[in-house]
């Protein structure tokens, strides 16, 4: 139930604006107090009268109220809301908000809002996959905003694909779960890396590893279950997540993973680096597919950035970093060394010597070592259970 929750709904100019009527009904029915802001072009798709009737509040569209000379105070609105939901969010509004432009009431309110902001984008499939839109959405995520994924289906353009605004019922569910989220990590930002990285050799081949991403995805979802807002930066995997509090960022190479991590790290409280990052990459990438010829072929490799070490260098007092170690020999000694070298607060050691533990398996057997050299051994468990153990160990040590 959303009883007493104050929701500011920003509507920008997309055909999906007609669905806002249904969304408002669901929110109001559930007890929320809803105020609506519309951009000028949103009014071409649905009238303020419809939405003010449904929300039982005046709909705000301009900085200045007609005739009376009064102005609609965007600062007050921004402070009033418990949640600012922008649905539909067009590519144009997303671009403006990602860049701090405030040439209308909706945009100015966004800059004034202190509450969490959630976007439900709506656009054509090509606009959605354009790198500019992608970069803008990633920027919004890096500000701590959440994005409700678009859905696949018929688009107003006549094309079929991704880009449809999530159905009002799904947006409502997101909002409901958002307010329901409780737990020790509520209000915390958790960054998780997962999966392998792929380093291109030529246009069709790469250096990679067997990491399935299962451990990282389980950790991300468990952190979200404990109330955290999670950024999950993953290399190529088959894993999926539709947890409303997990924002997935897909990357391929170690350099891309580092760039993404750097973007989100400053805003993060806890970083859990579960990715199996390729230590080396080809010194140069061949433009053409390398032809079979000689009996032997040597590929020169150069070192990749160490993401964990880079983040560790800039770690603040209020941040907690967790690393993983997969060792085949001198396990404990190497894990201890890594803990200090990468400035981890805690390291999770999984050994390939343990039956049932490791890369593509569903189970894992871990040892946790913290920076005070306290060692904890765990039984072989399902990766979801292992994720819970890891998060409990973090929560009992994280003091912020
Ligand atoms: O040094 P090693 O690769 O064993 O360290 C493992 C830990 O460091 C893991 O937490 C892994 O995610 C992280 N790592 C990284 N960037 C690298 C290599 C490892 O973040 N290039």
mmCIF file of N, CA, C and O in Angstrom, residues 12-14 86 88-95 120-123:
data_model
loop_
_atom_site.group_PDB
_atom_site.id
_atom_site.type_symbol
_atom_site.label_atom_id
_atom_site.label_comp_id
_atom_site.label_asym_id
_atom_site.label_seq_id
_atom_site.Cartn_x
_atom_site.Cartn_y
_atom_site.Cartn_z
ATOM 1 N N UNK A 12 6.317 13.414 -19.968
ATOM 2 C CA UNK A 12 6.868 14.117 -21.136
ATOM 3 C C UNK A 12 6.185 13.599 -22.402
ATOM 4 O O UNK A 12 5.390 12.649 -22.358
ATOM 5 N N UNK A 13 6.506 14.225 -23.525
ATOM 6 C CA UNK A 13 5.690 14.061 -24.736
ATOM 7 C C UNK A 13 5.893 12.808 -25.552
ATOM 8 O O UNK A 13 6.608 12.796 -26.560
ATOM 9 N N UNK A 14 5.242 11.761 -25.132
ATOM 10 C CA UNK A 14 5.276 10.501 -25.888
ATOM 11 C C UNK A 14 3.846 9.995 -25.980
ATOM 12 O O UNK A 14 3.020 10.279 -25.101
ATOM 13 N N UNK A 86 9.167 9.758 -13.483
ATOM 14 C CA UNK A 86 9.036 10.420 -14.785
ATOM 15 C C UNK A 86 8.629 9.361 -15.799
ATOM 16 O O UNK A 86 9.413 8.490 -16.174
ATOM 17 N N UNK A 88 5.708 8.881 -19.122
ATOM 18 C CA UNK A 88 6.833 8.424 -19.919
ATOM 19 C C UNK A 88 7.971 9.443 -19.914
ATOM 20 O O UNK A 88 7.732 10.650 -19.868
ATOM 21 N N UNK A 89 9.201 8.903 -19.986
ATOM 22 C CA UNK A 89 10.387 9.754 -20.120
ATOM 23 C C UNK A 89 10.858 9.632 -21.566
ATOM 24 O O UNK A 89 11.248 8.547 -22.000
ATOM 25 N N UNK A 90 10.780 10.724 -22.308
ATOM 26 C CA UNK A 90 11.202 10.673 -23.720
ATOM 27 C C UNK A 90 12.729 10.791 -23.812
ATOM 28 O O UNK A 90 13.392 11.218 -22.859
ATOM 29 N N UNK A 91 13.253 10.439 -24.987
ATOM 30 C CA UNK A 91 14.705 10.565 -25.206
ATOM 31 C C UNK A 91 15.124 12.014 -24.976
ATOM 32 O O UNK A 91 16.185 12.284 -24.404
ATOM 33 N N UNK A 92 14.274 12.945 -25.395
ATOM 34 C CA UNK A 92 14.586 14.369 -25.247
ATOM 35 C C UNK A 92 14.674 14.772 -23.774
ATOM 36 O O UNK A 92 15.645 15.406 -23.345
ATOM 37 N N UNK A 93 13.672 14.382 -22.982
ATOM 38 C CA UNK A 93 13.707 14.753 -21.561
ATOM 39 C C UNK A 93 14.867 14.063 -20.854
ATOM 40 O O UNK A 93 15.526 14.661 -19.991
ATOM 41 N N UNK A 94 15.119 12.803 -21.230
ATOM 42 C CA UNK A 94 16.236 12.073 -20.608
ATOM 43 C C UNK A 94 17.547 12.809 -20.903
ATOM 44 O O UNK A 94 18.387 13.013 -20.023
ATOM 45 N N UNK A 95 17.700 13.248 -22.158
ATOM 46 C CA UNK A 95 18.932 13.948 -22.549
ATOM 47 C C UNK A 95 19.071 15.256 -21.772
ATOM 48 O O UNK A 95 20.148 15.596 -21.280
ATOM 49 N N UNK A 120 10.684 5.963 -16.404
ATOM 50 C CA UNK A 120 10.120 4.899 -17.252
ATOM 51 C C UNK A 120 10.221 5.396 -18.693
ATOM 52 O O UNK A 120 9.329 6.107 -19.178
ATOM 53 N N UNK A 121 11.316 5.067 -19.380
ATOM 54 C CA UNK A 121 11.513 5.601 -20.734
ATOM 55 C C UNK A 121 10.480 5.056 -21.717
ATOM 56 O O UNK A 121 9.935 3.964 -21.527
ATOM 57 N N UNK A 122 10.243 5.835 -22.756
ATOM 58 C CA UNK A 122 9.365 5.404 -23.853
ATOM 59 C C UNK A 122 9.919 6.005 -25.133
ATOM 60 O O UNK A 122 10.066 7.220 -25.221
ATOM 61 N N UNK A 123 10.249 5.170 -26.083
ATOM 62 C CA UNK A 123 10.760 5.693 -27.358
ATOM 63 C C UNK A 123 10.846 4.571 -28.382
ATOM 64 O O UNK A 123 10.645 3.401 -28.057
#
